[in-house]
Amino acid sequence: MKNFLLKLSLIVVLLLSIRTVSANVSLVVLGDSLSAGYGLSSEQTWVAELDNRWQKTHPNFNIINASISGETTTGGLRRLEGILQRHQPDALFIELGGNDGLRGFNLNTVRSNLKQIIDKARAENVEVALSQVMVPPNYGQRFAQQFTDLYKEVAEQEDVRLIPFFMEPLIEESSDYVQDDGIHPTAEAQPKIADFLEPYLLDLMQKAK
């Protein structure tokens, strides 16, 4: 009887531990300075803000910020394999392309890079969401529209969720949310970005569970 109870206890403990491990869901944010927090500390970024919230509301959700200021889609693609191996995420949020657009990179290259990032992540059974990215209209209306449309095309062709560009409502709401360079969000904008992205990323995390 004692042996039976001991074995039963061990089985229960094992099942609980397996359940706990399987319940943990991790998200990697693969972005540029908009997510890395240009001019801010890492604790001030929208990623850190959302991670702090989820520690209270969704303690089994974990966010890894793999964003680098100045990153391009080419750089993100180059780093992706190492990121996937190191963190083994369940979900990936891609926020890349702004620097490609600002530097006038070939749109076909941007398109190809984004598709390869998505395909490589999916090959590892990672749920993917793509952020819409826009360039300022002073780069020319035609180029700006082509750049915007590129993301819609990639999302449709790859069948991934396209999340609206989180900077657009901030710029429309107040100039206080944008740094003097007219591109990067301020510290005050970070909670707003977290508010905007949270429902989309929660949906992504639920799919990745």
CSV table of N, CA and C in Angstrom, one decimal, residues 56-125:
chain,number,residue,atom,x,y,z
A,56,LYS,N,2.0,39.7,-14.0
A,56,LYS,CA,0.9,39.8,-13.1
A,56,LYS,C,-0.3,39.1,-13.6
A,57,THR,N,-0.6,39.3,-14.9
A,57,THR,CA,-1.9,38.8,-15.4
A,57,THR,C,-1.7,37.5,-16.1
A,58,HIS,N,-0.5,37.2,-16.7
A,58,HIS,CA,-0.3,36.0,-17.4
A,58,HIS,C,1.1,35.5,-17.1
A,59,PRO,N,1.3,35.0,-15.9
A,59,PRO,CA,2.7,34.7,-15.4
A,59,PRO,C,3.4,33.6,-16.2
A,60,ASN,N,2.6,32.9,-17.0
A,60,ASN,CA,3.2,31.8,-17.8
A,60,ASN,C,3.7,32.3,-19.2
A,61,PHE,N,3.5,33.6,-19.4
A,61,PHE,CA,3.9,34.3,-20.7
A,61,PHE,C,5.3,35.0,-20.4
A,62,ASN,N,6.2,34.8,-21.4
A,62,ASN,CA,7.5,35.4,-21.3
A,62,ASN,C,7.9,36.0,-22.6
A,63,ILE,N,8.4,37.3,-22.5
A,63,ILE,CA,8.8,38.0,-23.7
A,63,ILE,C,10.3,38.2,-23.7
A,64,ILE,N,10.9,37.9,-24.8
A,64,ILE,CA,12.3,38.2,-25.0
A,64,ILE,C,12.5,39.2,-26.1
A,65,ASN,N,13.2,40.3,-25.8
A,65,ASN,CA,13.4,41.4,-26.7
A,65,ASN,C,14.7,41.2,-27.5
A,66,ALA,N,14.6,40.8,-28.7
A,66,ALA,CA,15.7,40.5,-29.6
A,66,ALA,C,15.9,41.7,-30.6
A,67,SER,N,15.4,42.8,-30.2
A,67,SER,CA,15.5,44.0,-31.1
A,67,SER,C,16.8,44.7,-31.0
A,68,ILE,N,17.3,45.3,-32.1
A,68,ILE,CA,18.5,46.1,-32.1
A,68,ILE,C,18.3,47.4,-32.9
A,69,SER,N,18.7,48.5,-32.3
A,69,SER,CA,18.6,49.7,-33.0
A,69,SER,C,19.4,49.7,-34.3
A,70,GLY,N,18.8,50.1,-35.4
A,70,GLY,CA,19.5,50.1,-36.7
A,70,GLY,C,19.3,48.8,-37.5
A,71,GLU,N,18.6,47.9,-36.9
A,71,GLU,CA,18.4,46.6,-37.5
A,71,GLU,C,17.6,46.7,-38.8
A,72,THR,N,18.0,45.8,-39.8
A,72,THR,CA,17.3,45.7,-41.1
A,72,THR,C,16.7,44.3,-41.2
A,73,THR,N,15.9,44.1,-42.2
A,73,THR,CA,15.4,42.8,-42.5
A,73,THR,C,16.5,41.8,-42.8
A,74,THR,N,17.6,42.3,-43.4
A,74,THR,CA,18.7,41.4,-43.7
A,74,THR,C,19.4,41.0,-42.4
A,75,GLY,N,19.6,41.9,-41.5
A,75,GLY,CA,20.3,41.6,-40.2
A,75,GLY,C,19.4,40.7,-39.4
A,76,GLY,N,18.1,41.0,-39.4
A,76,GLY,CA,17.2,40.1,-38.7
A,76,GLY,C,17.2,38.7,-39.1
A,77,LEU,N,17.2,38.5,-40.5
A,77,LEU,CA,17.3,37.2,-41.1
A,77,LEU,C,18.6,36.5,-40.7
A,78,ARG,N,19.6,37.2,-40.7
A,78,ARG,CA,20.9,36.7,-40.4
A,78,ARG,C,21.0,36.2,-38.9
A,79,ARG,N,20.3,36.9,-38.0
A,79,ARG,CA,20.4,36.6,-36.6
A,79,ARG,C,19.3,35.6,-36.2
A,80,LEU,N,18.4,35.3,-37.0
A,80,LEU,CA,17.2,34.5,-36.6
A,80,LEU,C,17.5,33.1,-36.1
A,81,GLU,N,18.4,32.4,-36.9
A,81,GLU,CA,18.7,31.0,-36.5
A,81,GLU,C,19.2,31.0,-35.1
A,82,GLY,N,20.2,31.8,-34.8
A,82,GLY,CA,20.7,31.8,-33.4
A,82,GLY,C,19.7,32.2,-32.4
A,83,ILE,N,18.8,33.1,-32.7
A,83,ILE,CA,17.8,33.5,-31.7
A,83,ILE,C,16.8,32.3,-31.5
A,84,LEU,N,16.4,31.6,-32.5
A,84,LEU,CA,15.5,30.5,-32.4
A,84,LEU,C,16.2,29.3,-31.6
A,85,GLN,N,17.5,29.1,-31.8
A,85,GLN,CA,18.2,28.1,-31.1
A,85,GLN,C,18.3,28.4,-29.6
A,86,ARG,N,18.6,29.7,-29.4
A,86,ARG,CA,18.9,30.1,-28.0
A,86,ARG,C,17.7,30.2,-27.2
A,87,HIS,N,16.6,30.7,-27.7
A,87,HIS,CA,15.4,31.0,-26.9
A,87,HIS,C,14.3,30.0,-27.1
A,88,GLN,N,14.3,29.3,-28.3
A,88,GLN,CA,13.2,28.3,-28.6
A,88,GLN,C,11.8,28.8,-28.3
A,89,PRO,N,11.5,29.9,-28.9
A,89,PRO,CA,10.2,30.6,-28.6
A,89,PRO,C,9.0,29.8,-29.2
A,90,ASP,N,7.9,30.2,-28.7
A,90,ASP,CA,6.6,29.6,-29.2
A,90,ASP,C,6.0,30.6,-30.2
A,91,ALA,N,6.4,31.9,-30.1
A,91,ALA,CA,5.8,32.9,-31.0
A,91,ALA,C,6.9,33.9,-31.3
A,92,LEU,N,6.7,34.5,-32.5
A,92,LEU,CA,7.6,35.6,-33.0
A,92,LEU,C,6.8,36.8,-33.5
A,93,PHE,N,7.2,37.9,-33.1
A,93,PHE,CA,6.6,39.2,-33.6
A,93,PHE,C,7.7,39.9,-34.3
A,94,ILE,N,7.5,40.1,-35.6
A,94,ILE,CA,8.5,40.7,-36.5
A,94,ILE,C,8.1,42.2,-36.7
A,95,GLU,N,9.0,43.1,-36.2
A,95,GLU,CA,8.9,44.5,-36.4
A,95,GLU,C,10.1,45.0,-37.1
A,96,LEU,N,10.2,44.8,-38.3
A,96,LEU,CA,11.5,45.1,-39.1
A,96,LEU,C,11.1,45.7,-40.4
A,97,GLY,N,12.0,46.5,-41.0
A,97,GLY,CA,11.8,47.1,-42.3
A,97,GLY,C,11.9,48.6,-42.4
A,98,GLY,N,11.7,49.2,-41.2
A,98,GLY,CA,11.8,50.7,-41.2
A,98,GLY,C,13.1,51.2,-41.7
A,99,ASN,N,14.2,50.6,-41.2
A,99,ASN,CA,15.5,51.1,-41.6
A,99,ASN,C,15.8,50.7,-43.1
A,100,ASP,N,15.2,49.6,-43.6
A,100,ASP,CA,15.4,49.3,-45.0
A,100,ASP,C,14.7,50.4,-45.8
A,101,GLY,N,13.5,50.8,-45.4
A,101,GLY,CA,12.8,51.9,-46.1
A,101,GLY,C,13.5,53.2,-46.1
A,102,LEU,N,14.0,53.6,-44.9
A,102,LEU,CA,14.7,54.9,-44.7
A,102,LEU,C,16.0,54.9,-45.5
A,103,ARG,N,16.6,53.8,-45.8
A,103,ARG,CA,17.8,53.7,-46.5
A,103,ARG,C,17.6,53.4,-48.0
A,104,GLY,N,16.3,53.3,-48.4
A,104,GLY,CA,16.0,53.1,-49.8
A,104,GLY,C,16.4,51.8,-50.3
A,105,PHE,N,16.3,50.7,-49.5
A,105,PHE,CA,16.7,49.4,-50.0
A,105,PHE,C,15.7,48.9,-51.0
A,106,ASN,N,16.1,48.0,-51.8
A,106,ASN,CA,15.2,47.4,-52.8
A,106,ASN,C,14.1,46.7,-52.2
A,107,LEU,N,12.9,47.0,-52.6
A,107,LEU,CA,11.7,46.4,-52.0
A,107,LEU,C,11.6,44.9,-52.2
A,108,ASN,N,12.1,44.4,-53.3
A,108,ASN,CA,12.1,42.9,-53.5
A,108,ASN,C,13.0,42.2,-52.4
A,109,THR,N,14.1,42.9,-52.0
A,109,THR,CA,14.9,42.3,-51.0
A,109,THR,C,14.2,42.3,-49.7
A,110,VAL,N,13.5,43.4,-49.3
A,110,VAL,CA,12.8,43.5,-48.1
A,110,VAL,C,11.7,42.4,-48.1
A,111,ARG,N,11.0,42.2,-49.2
A,111,ARG,CA,9.9,41.2,-49.3
A,111,ARG,C,10.5,39.8,-49.1
A,112,SER,N,11.6,39.5,-49.8
A,112,SER,CA,12.2,38.2,-49.7
A,112,SER,C,12.7,37.9,-48.2
A,113,ASN,N,13.3,38.9,-47.6
A,113,ASN,CA,13.8,38.7,-46.3
A,113,ASN,C,12.7,38.4,-45.3
A,114,LEU,N,11.6,39.2,-45.4
A,114,LEU,CA,10.5,39.0,-44.5
A,114,LEU,C,9.9,37.6,-44.7
A,115,LYS,N,9.8,37.1,-45.9
A,115,LYS,CA,9.2,35.8,-46.2
A,115,LYS,C,10.1,34.7,-45.6
A,116,GLN,N,11.5,34.9,-45.8
A,116,GLN,CA,12.4,33.9,-45.3
A,116,GLN,C,12.4,33.9,-43.7
A,117,ILE,N,12.2,35.0,-43.1
A,117,ILE,CA,12.1,35.0,-41.6
A,117,ILE,C,10.9,34.2,-41.2
A,118,ILE,N,9.8,34.5,-41.8
A,118,ILE,CA,8.5,33.8,-41.5
A,118,ILE,C,8.7,32.3,-41.7
A,119,ASP,N,9.2,31.9,-42.9
A,119,ASP,CA,9.3,30.5,-43.2
A,119,ASP,C,10.3,29.8,-42.3
A,120,LYS,N,11.4,30.4,-41.9
A,120,LYS,CA,12.3,29.8,-41.0
A,120,LYS,C,11.7,29.6,-39.6
A,121,ALA,N,10.9,30.6,-39.2
A,121,ALA,CA,10.3,30.5,-37.9
A,121,ALA,C,9.2,29.4,-37.9
A,122,ARG,N,8.5,29.3,-38.9
A,122,ARG,CA,7.4,28.3,-39.0
A,122,ARG,C,8.0,26.9,-39.1
A,123,ALA,N,9.2,26.8,-39.7
A,123,ALA,CA,9.8,25.5,-39.8
A,123,ALA,C,10.1,24.9,-38.4
A,124,GLU,N,10.2,25.8,-37.4
A,124,GLU,CA,10.5,25.5,-36.0
A,124,GLU,C,9.2,25.5,-35.2
A,125,ASN,N,8.0,25.5,-35.9
A,125,ASN,CA,6.7,25.4,-35.3
A,125,ASN,C,6.4,26.7,-34.4
